[in-house]
Coordinates of C-alpha atoms in Angstrom, one line a residue:
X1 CA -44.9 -1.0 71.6
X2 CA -47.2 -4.4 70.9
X3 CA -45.2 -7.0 69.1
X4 CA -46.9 -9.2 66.5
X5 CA -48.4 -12.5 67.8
X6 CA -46.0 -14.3 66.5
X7 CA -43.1 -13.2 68.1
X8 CA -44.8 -12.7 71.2
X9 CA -45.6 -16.6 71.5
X10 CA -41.7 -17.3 70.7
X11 CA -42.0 -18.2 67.3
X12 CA -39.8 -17.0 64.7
X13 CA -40.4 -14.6 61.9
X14 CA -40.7 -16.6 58.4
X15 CA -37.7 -16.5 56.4
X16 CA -37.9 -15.3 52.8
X17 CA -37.9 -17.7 50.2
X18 CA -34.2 -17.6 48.3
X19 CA -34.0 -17.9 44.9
X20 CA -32.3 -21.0 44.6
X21 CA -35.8 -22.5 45.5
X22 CA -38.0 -24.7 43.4
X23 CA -40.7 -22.2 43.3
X24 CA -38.0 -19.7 41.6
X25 CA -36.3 -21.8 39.3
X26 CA -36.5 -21.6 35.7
X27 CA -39.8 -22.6 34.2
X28 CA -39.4 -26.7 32.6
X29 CA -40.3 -27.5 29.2
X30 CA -44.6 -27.9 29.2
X31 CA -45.7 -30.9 29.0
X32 CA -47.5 -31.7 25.2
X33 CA -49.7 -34.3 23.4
X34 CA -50.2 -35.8 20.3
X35 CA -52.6 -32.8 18.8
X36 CA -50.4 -30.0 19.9
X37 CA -49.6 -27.8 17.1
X38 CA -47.5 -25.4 17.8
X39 CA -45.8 -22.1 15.6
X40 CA -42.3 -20.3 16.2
X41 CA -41.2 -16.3 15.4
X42 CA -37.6 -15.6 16.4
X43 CA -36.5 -12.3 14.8
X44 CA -32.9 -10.7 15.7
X45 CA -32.3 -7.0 14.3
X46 CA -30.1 -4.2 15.5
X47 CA -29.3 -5.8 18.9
X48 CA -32.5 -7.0 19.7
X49 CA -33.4 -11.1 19.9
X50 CA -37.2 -11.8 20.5
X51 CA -38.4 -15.5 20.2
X52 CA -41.4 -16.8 21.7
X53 CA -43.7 -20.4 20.8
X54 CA -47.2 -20.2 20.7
X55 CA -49.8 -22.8 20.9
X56 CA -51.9 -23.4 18.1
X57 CA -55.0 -24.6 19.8
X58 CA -55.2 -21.7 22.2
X59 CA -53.1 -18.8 20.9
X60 CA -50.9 -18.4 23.8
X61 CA -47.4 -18.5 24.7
X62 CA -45.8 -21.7 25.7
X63 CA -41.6 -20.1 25.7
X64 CA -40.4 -16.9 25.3
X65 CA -37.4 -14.6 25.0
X66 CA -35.9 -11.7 24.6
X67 CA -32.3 -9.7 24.6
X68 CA -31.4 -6.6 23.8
X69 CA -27.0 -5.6 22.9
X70 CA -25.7 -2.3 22.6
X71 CA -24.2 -4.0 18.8
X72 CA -24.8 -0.3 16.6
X73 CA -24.1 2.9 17.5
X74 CA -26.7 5.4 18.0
X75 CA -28.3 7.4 15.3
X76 CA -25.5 5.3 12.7
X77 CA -27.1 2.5 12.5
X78 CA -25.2 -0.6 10.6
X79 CA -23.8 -3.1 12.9
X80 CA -20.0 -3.1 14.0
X81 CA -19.3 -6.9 12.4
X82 CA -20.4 -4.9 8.8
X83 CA -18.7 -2.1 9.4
X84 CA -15.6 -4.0 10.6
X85 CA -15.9 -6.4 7.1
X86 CA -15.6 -3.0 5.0
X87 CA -12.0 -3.1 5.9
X88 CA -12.1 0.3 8.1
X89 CA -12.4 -1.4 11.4
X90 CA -12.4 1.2 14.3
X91 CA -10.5 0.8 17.4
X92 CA -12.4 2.8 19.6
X93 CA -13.7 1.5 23.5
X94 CA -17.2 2.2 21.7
X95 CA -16.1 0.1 18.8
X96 CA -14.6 -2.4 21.3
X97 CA -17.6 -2.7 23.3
X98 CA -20.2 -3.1 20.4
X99 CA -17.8 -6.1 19.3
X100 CA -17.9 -7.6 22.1
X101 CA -21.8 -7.2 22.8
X102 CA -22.2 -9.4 19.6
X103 CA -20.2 -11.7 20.3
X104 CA -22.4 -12.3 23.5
X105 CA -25.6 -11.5 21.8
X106 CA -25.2 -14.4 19.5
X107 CA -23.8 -17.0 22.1
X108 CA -27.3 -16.0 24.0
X109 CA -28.9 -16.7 21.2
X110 CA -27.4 -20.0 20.4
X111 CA -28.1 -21.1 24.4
X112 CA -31.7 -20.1 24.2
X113 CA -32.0 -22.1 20.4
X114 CA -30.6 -25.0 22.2
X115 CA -32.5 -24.9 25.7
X116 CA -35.6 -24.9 23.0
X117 CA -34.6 -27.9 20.9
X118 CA -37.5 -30.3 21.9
X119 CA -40.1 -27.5 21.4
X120 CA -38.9 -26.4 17.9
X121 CA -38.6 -29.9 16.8
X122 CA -42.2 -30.7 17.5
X123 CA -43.1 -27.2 15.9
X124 CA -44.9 -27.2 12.5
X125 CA -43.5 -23.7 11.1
X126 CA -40.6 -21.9 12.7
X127 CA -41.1 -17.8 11.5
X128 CA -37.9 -16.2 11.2
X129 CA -36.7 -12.5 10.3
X130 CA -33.0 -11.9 10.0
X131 CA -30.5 -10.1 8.3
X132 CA -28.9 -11.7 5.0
X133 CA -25.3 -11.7 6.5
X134 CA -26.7 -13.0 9.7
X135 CA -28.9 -15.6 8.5
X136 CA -25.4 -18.2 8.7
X137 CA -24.6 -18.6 12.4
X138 CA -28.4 -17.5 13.2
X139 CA -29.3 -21.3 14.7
X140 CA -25.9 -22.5 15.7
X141 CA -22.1 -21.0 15.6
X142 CA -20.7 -22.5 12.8
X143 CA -19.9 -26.5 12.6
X144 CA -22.4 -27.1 15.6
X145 CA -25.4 -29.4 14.6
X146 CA -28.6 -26.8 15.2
X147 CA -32.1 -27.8 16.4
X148 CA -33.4 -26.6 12.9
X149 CA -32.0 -25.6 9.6
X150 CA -32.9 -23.2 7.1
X151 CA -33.3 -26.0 4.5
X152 CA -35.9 -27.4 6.6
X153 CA -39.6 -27.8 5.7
X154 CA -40.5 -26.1 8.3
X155 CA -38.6 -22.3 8.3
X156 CA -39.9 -19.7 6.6
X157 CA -39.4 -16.3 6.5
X158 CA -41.9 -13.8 8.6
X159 CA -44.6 -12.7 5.9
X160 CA -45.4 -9.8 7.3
X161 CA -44.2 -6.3 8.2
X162 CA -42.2 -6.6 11.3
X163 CA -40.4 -3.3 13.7
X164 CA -38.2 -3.3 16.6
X165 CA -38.2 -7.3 17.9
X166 CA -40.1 -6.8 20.9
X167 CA -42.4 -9.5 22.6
X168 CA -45.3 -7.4 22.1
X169 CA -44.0 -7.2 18.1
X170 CA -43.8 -11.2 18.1
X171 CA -47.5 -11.2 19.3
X172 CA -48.7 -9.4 16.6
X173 CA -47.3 -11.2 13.6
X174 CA -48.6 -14.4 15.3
X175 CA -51.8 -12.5 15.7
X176 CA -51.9 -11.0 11.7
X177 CA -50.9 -14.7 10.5
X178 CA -53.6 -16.5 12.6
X179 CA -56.4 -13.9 11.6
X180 CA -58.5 -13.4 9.4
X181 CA -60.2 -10.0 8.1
X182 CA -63.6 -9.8 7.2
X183 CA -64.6 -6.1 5.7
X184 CA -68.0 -6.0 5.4
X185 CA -69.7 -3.7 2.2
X186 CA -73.0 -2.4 1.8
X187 CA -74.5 -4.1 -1.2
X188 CA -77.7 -1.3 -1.7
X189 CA -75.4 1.1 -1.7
X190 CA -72.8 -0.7 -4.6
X191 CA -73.7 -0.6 -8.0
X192 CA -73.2 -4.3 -9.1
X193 CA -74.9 -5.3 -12.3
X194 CA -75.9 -9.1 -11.5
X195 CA -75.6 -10.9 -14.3
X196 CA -76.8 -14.2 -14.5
X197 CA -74.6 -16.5 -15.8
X198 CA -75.3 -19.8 -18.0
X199 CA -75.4 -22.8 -17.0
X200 CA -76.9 -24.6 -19.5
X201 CA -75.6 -28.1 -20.8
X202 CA -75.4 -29.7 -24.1
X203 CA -77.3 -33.4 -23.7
X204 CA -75.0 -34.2 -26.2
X205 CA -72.0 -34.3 -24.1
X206 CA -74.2 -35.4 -21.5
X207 CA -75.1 -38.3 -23.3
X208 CA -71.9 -39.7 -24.7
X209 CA -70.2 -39.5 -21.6
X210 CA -67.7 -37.2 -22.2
X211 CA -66.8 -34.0 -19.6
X212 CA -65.2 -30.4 -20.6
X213 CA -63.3 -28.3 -18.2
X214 CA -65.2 -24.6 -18.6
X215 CA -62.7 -23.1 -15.7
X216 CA -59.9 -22.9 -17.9
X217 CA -57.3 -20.3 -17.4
X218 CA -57.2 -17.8 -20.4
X219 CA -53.9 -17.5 -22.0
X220 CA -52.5 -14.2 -22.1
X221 CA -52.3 -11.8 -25.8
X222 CA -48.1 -12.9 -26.7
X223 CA -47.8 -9.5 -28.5
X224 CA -48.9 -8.2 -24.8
X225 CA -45.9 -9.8 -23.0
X226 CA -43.6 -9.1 -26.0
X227 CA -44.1 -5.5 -25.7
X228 CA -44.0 -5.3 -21.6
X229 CA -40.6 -7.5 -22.2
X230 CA -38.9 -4.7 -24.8
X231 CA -39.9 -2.3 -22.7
X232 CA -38.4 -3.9 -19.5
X233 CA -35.4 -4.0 -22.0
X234 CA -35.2 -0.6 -23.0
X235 CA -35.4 0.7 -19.2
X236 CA -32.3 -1.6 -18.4
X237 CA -30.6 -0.1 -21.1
X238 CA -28.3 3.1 -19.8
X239 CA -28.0 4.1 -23.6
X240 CA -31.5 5.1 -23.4
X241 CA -32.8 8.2 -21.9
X242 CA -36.3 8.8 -19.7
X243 CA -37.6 11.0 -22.0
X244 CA -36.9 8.4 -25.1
X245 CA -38.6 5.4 -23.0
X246 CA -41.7 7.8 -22.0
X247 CA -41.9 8.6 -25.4
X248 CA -41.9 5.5 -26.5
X249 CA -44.5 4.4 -23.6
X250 CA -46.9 7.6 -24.3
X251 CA -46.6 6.3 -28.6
X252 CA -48.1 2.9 -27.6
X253 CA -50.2 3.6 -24.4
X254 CA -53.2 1.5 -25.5
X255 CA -51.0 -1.8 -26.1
X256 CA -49.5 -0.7 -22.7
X257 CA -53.2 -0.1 -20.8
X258 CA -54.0 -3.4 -22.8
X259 CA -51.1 -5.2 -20.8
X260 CA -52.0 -4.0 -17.2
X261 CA -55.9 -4.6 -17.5
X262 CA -55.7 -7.9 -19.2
X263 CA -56.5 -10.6 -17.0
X264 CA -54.8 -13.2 -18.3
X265 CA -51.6 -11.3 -17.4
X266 CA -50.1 -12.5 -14.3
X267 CA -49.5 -10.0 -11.7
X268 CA -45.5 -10.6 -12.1
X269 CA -45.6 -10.6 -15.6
X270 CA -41.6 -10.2 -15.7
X271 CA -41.0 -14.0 -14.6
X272 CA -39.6 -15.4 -17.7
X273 CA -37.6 -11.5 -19.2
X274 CA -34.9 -12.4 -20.0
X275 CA -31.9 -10.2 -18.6
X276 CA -34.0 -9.0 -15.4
X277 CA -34.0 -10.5 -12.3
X278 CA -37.5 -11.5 -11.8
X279 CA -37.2 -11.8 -8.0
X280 CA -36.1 -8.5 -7.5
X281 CA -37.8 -6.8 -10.2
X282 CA -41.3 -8.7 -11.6
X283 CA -43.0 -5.5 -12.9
X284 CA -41.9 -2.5 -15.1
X285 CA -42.8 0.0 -12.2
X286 CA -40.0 -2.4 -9.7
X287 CA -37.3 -1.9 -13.0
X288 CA -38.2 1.9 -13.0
X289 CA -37.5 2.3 -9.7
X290 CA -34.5 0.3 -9.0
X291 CA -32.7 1.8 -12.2
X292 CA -33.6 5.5 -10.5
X293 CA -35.8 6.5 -13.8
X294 CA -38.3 8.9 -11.6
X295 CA -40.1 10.6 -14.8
X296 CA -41.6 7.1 -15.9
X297 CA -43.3 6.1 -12.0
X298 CA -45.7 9.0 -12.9
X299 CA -47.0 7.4 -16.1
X300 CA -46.8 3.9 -15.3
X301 CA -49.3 4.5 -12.3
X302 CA -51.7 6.5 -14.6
X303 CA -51.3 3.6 -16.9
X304 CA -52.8 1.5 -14.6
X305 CA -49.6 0.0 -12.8
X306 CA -50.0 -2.0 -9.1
X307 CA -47.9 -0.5 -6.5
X308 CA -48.4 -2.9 -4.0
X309 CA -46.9 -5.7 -5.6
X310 CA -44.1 -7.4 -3.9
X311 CA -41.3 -9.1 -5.0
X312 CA -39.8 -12.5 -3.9
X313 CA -39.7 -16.3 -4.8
X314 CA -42.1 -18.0 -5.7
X315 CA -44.7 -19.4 -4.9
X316 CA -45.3 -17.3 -1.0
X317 CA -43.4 -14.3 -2.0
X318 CA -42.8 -14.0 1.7
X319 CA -41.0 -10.3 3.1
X320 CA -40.8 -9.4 -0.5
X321 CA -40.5 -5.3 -1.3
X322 CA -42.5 -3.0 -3.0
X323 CA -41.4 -1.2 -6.0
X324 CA -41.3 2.3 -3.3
X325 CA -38.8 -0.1 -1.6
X326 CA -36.4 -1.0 -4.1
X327 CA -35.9 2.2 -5.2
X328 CA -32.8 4.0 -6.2
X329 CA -32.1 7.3 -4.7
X330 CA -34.9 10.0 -3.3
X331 CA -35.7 11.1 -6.2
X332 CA -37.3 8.1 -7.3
X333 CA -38.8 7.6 -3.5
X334 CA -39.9 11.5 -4.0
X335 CA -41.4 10.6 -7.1
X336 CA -43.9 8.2 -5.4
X337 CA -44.8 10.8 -2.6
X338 CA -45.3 13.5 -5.3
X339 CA -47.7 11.7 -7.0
X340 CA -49.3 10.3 -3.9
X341 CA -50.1 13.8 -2.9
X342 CA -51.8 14.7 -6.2
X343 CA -54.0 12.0 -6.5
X344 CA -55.4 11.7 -3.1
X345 CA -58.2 12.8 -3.6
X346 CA -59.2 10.0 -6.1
X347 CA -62.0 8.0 -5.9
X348 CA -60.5 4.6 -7.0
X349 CA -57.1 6.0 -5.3
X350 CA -54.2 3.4 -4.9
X351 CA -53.7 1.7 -1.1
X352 CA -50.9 3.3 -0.6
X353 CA -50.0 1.8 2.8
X354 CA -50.0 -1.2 0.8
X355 CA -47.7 0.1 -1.3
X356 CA -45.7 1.5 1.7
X357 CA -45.2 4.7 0.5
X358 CA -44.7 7.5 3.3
X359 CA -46.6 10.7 3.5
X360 CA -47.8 12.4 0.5
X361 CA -45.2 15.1 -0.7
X362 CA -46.6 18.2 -1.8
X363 CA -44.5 20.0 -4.4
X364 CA -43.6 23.5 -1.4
X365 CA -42.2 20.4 0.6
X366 CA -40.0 18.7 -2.4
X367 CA -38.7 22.0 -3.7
X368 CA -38.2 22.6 0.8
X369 CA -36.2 19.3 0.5
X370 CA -33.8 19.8 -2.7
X371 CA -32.9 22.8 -1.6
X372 CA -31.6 21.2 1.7
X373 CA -30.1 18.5 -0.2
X374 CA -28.1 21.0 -2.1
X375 CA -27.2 23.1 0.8
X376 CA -26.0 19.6 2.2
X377 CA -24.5 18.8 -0.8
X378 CA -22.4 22.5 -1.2
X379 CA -21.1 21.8 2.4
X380 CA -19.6 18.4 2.1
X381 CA -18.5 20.0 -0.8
X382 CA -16.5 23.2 1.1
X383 CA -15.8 20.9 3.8
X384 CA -13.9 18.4 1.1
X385 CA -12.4 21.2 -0.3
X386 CA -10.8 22.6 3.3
X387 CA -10.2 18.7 4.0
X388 CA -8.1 18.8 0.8
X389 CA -6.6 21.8 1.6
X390 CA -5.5 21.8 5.0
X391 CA -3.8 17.8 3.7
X392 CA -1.7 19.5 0.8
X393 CA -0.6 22.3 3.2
X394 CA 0.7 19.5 6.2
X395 CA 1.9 17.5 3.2
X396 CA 4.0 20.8 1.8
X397 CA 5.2 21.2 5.5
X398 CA 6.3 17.7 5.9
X399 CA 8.2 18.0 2.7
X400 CA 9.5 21.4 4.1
X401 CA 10.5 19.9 7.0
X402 CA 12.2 17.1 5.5
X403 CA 13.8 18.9 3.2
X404 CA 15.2 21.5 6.0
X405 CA 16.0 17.6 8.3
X406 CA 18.5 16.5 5.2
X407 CA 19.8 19.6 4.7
X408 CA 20.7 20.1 8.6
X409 CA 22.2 16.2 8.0
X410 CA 24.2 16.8 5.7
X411 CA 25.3 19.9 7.4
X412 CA 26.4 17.8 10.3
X413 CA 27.9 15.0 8.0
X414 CA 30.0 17.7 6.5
X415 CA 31.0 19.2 9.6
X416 CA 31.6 16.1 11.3
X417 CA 34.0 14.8 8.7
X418 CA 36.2 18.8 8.8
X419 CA 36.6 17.6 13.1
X420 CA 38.3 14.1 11.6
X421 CA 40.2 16.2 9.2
X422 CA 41.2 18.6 11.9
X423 CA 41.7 15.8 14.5
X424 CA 44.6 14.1 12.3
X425 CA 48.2 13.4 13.6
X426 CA 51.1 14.2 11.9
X427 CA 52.1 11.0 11.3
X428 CA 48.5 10.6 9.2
X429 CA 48.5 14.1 8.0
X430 CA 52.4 12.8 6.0
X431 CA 50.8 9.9 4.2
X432 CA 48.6 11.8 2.2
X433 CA 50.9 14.6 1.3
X434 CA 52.9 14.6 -1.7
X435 CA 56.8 14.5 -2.1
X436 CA 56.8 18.2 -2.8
X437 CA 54.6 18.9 -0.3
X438 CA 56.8 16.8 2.2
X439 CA 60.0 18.5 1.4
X440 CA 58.8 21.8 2.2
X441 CA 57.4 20.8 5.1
X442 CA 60.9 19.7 6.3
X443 CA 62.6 22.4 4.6
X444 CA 60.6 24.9 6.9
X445 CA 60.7 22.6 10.2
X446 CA 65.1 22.6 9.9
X447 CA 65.2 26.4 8.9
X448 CA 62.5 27.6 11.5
X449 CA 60.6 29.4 8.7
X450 CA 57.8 28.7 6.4
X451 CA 56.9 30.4 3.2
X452 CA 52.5 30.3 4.2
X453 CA 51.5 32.9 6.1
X454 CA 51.7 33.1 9.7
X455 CA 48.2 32.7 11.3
X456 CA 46.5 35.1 14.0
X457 CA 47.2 33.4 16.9
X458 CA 45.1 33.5 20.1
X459 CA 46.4 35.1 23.4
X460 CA 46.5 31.4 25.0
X461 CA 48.4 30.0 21.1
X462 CA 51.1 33.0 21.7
X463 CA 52.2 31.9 25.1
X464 CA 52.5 28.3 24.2
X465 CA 54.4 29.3 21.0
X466 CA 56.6 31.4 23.3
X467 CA 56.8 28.7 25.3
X468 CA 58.2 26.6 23.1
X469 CA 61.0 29.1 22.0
X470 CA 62.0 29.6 25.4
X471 CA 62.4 25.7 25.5
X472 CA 64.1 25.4 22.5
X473 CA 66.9 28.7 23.5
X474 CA 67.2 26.4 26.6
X475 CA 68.1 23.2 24.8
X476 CA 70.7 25.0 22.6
X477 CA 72.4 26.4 25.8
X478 CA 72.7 22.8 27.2
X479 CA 73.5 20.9 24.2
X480 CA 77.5 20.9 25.4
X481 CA 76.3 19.3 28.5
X482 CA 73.9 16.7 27.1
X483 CA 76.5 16.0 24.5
X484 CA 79.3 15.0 27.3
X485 CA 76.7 13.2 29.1
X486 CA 75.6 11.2 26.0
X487 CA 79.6 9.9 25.6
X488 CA 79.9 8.9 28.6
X489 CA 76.5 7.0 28.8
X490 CA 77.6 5.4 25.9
X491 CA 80.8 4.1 26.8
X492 CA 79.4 3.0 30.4
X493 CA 75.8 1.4 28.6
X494 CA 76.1 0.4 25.2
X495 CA 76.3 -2.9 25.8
X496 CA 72.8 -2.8 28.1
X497 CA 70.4 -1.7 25.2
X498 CA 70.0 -2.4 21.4
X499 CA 68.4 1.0 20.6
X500 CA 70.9 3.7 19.0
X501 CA 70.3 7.1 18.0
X502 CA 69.5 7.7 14.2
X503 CA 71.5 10.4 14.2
X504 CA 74.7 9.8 15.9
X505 CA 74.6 6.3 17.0
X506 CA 74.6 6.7 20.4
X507 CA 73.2 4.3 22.6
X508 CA 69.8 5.3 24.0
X509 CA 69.8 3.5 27.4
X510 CA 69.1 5.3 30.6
X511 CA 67.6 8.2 28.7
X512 CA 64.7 9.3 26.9
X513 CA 64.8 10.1 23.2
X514 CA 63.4 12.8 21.1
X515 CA 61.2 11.1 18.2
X516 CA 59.8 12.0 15.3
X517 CA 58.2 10.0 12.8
X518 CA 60.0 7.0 13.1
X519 CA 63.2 8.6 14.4
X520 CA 64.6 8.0 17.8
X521 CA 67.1 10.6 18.6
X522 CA 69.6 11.2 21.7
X523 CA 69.0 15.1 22.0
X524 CA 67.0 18.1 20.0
X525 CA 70.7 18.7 18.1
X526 CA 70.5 15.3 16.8
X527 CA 66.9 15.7 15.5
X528 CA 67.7 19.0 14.0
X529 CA 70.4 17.0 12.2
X530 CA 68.7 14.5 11.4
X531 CA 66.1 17.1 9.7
X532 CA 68.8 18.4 7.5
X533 CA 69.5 15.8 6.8
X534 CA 66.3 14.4 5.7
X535 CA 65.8 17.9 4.0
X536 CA 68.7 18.2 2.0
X537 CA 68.9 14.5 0.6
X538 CA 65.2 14.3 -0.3

């Protein structure tokens, strides 16, 4: 095998560069004159961050970025901080990590803001597209001086349509912003009727010096805005039905064709209503559609009505919506498509993309799609209803089961308190009896009988009850002995011990006594006596 030259003449094989080098290291802030004009667009949606700085002069990039966070979850949509602030925060690992993935997406943000602080403070307009509940920690977390400010001269908002944030999307809104479009007519082919205008002037003004203004802006017809105002009234007005207002629209329809061809009537003609907010809603087609009234969008386009007005503040109306935007529900949004799809054909038809209005909608495909909705709609319906269901039948079971839990308690309490009962001495057993009670009892203990009825006894009860008569037959036969014993204990003893028989008196020393209750008696003769007694004195 032939080794390269190199190695064969001892040198060494070149090492690969590492990437800790200079020639890898992150690219340094460009170096800028005093005519460099320069534009920002950051835009952050939906976990993606794009921000790049273009040069004025040439129209390319200086700085760019972009980052991309799982943050939503798929085919949801909504990010987890809104859902989170709706008060049914999820505790999911999904959940968990989407959390998380903001919290990083924003402190990448923040770092890349920062790392471009000298280029955005020498830009002339900083672009920016963001959510409204994002728009406060967008620059800088909160309390941290950012490099710019949203009540700075120079942010606006992006005024164009904007997708996904992409580095390809940021190049075209710099690119649509920077352009201009030129559409070039055919003037043989357009019937324009020149007319010359005059231009003739009075030597009289001429002459004494005096000037008129002839580019005055005419003043629009006040009973025009007066009736465009009531009827901006009457659609905020729930009491009032479609079919009264289109009534009411179809009785005056000159005065109302008068009011959209004038004009001296602004385009936003709603800026001084009062009761409507003219930044959401500056025409009567916006108000239609935002208070869901879909049979008057159909009239007020024949009537003459601009779709492709936008909303917003003046005087840029940047990002503003169309009245297809601001709509209330789909059958408003339908209503648009509907009547897109009949007048297509049009000569003089309406820009709809524009007006950003989807598809047209023919009438197969709407009936299509309200049957699906109510098929959807029967469903969540059934599905609410076996939801419902299935919750009263586990909350009947619970109560079932709780009910079954205290009975089984007190069961046990019950049962628990009969062991006590059963479990009580004699001694116990006498101080809740009666007197009555207690003389019978001793009545039947000195007699050996007892006026209850004897109980079945077990086999194991009988021979312990025989037992104990066997015992006591022995006891009788030595009660001469024990009693013999006793004196003479009690002459030799009495002097040793204090304790004395109840009965008799004897001295109880050296032996051990039979007691009951509180007796302490030499032998069982002395107990029986002493239960005689007991019995017959009580």
């Amino acid at each position: 095998m032939q080794l390269p030259a190199a190695i064969e003449q001892g040198k060494s094989k070149p090492k690969r560069q590492s990437k800790t080098e200079p020639e890898q290291a992150k690219p340094t802030t460009p170096v800028l004159d005093e005519q460099s004009s320069l534009w920002a667009v950051l835009a952050q949606t939906g976990g993606h961050f794009a921000g790049a700085i273009f040069d004025n002069r040439s129209g390319s990039v200086i700085a760019h970025k972009t980052l991309q966070r799982y943050t939503t979850r798929r085919k949801q949509g909504g990010l987890q901080s809104r859902q989170d602030a709706s008060g049914r925060a999820a505790m999911s690992a999904g959940a968990q990590i989407r959390r998380h993935n903001e919290r990083r997406l924003q402190e990448d943000m923040h770092a890349i803001i920062e790392q471009w602080r000298p280029l955005l403070a020498k830009c002339e307009r900083v672009f920016v597209r963001v959510a409204r509940e994002g728009r406060r920690t967008f620059f800088a977390p909160e309390g941290v001086r950012a490099a710019v400010a949203w009540g700075d001269a120079s942010v606006r908002p992006v005024p164009v349509p904007m997708g996904r944030p992409s580095l390809t999307e940021v190049r075209r809104v710099y690119r649509d912003m920077t352009r201009v479009r030129i559409a070039v007519f055919d003037l043989r082919e357009a019937r324009v009727d020149a007319v010359e205008p005059d231009i003739s002037v009075d030597e009289s003004d001429s002459d004494s010096g005096t000037s008129s203004d002839s580019t005055l802006e005419p003043e629009p017809r006040p009973d025009l805005i007066a009736f465009v105002y009531d009827v901006a009234q009457r659609m905020m007005d729930a009491a009032q039905s479609d079919a009264e207002i289109a009534a009411h629209l179809q009785t005056h329809t000159e005065t109302l064709l008068d009011a959209f061809s004038d004009p001296a009537v602004e385009l936003r003609y709603l800026d001084e209503c009062p009761n409507v907010k003219a930044h959401r809603t500056p025409t009567l087609l916006h108000v239609a559609a935002m208070q869901g009234r879909h049979e008057l969008i159909a009239l007020l386009l024949d009537c003459g009505e601009d779709p492709t007005i936008t909303n917003g503040h003046y005087p840029l109306y940047a990002g503003g919506e169309t009245a297809y935007q601001v709509a209330r529900d789909r059958t408003t949004r339908d209503a648009f498509r509907t009547y897109r799809y009949a007048h297509q054909n049009d000569v003089d038809a309406i820009e709809w993309d524009l007006a950003r209005v989807p598809d047209a909608l023919s009438p197969s495909q709407q009936h299509e799609n309200e049957a699906r909705a109510r098929d959807k709609k029967k469903r969540e319906r059934t599905r609410r209803k076996q939801r419902e269901r299935a919750q009263k039948e586990k909350q009947a079971e619970k109560k079932v089961q709780s009910d079954s839990g205290e009975e089984e308690m007190l069961d046990k309490i019950i049962a628990e308190k009969e062991a006590r009962e059963q479990k009580l001495t004699l001694r116990n057993r006498v101080k809740n009896m009666t007197p009555q009670e207690i003389q019978e009892r001793m009545r039947s203990m000195a007699t050996g009988t007892s006026t209850k009825a004897k109980p079945v006894l077990s086999p194991e009860a009988q021979r312990a009850a025989d037992r104990e008569l066997r015992f006591q037959a022995a006891q009788r036969r030595l009660a001469p002995q024990s009693a013999q014993r006793s004196t003479d204990v009690r002459t030799q003893n009495v002097q040793h011990s204090t304790d004395v028989c109840t009965h008799c008196g004897v001295s109880l020393h050296g032996c051990v006594p039979f007691e009951q209750f509180d007796w302490k008696c030499c032998s069982v003769q002395c107990l029986h006596g002493q239960q005689l007694v007991y019995g017959t004195n009580i």
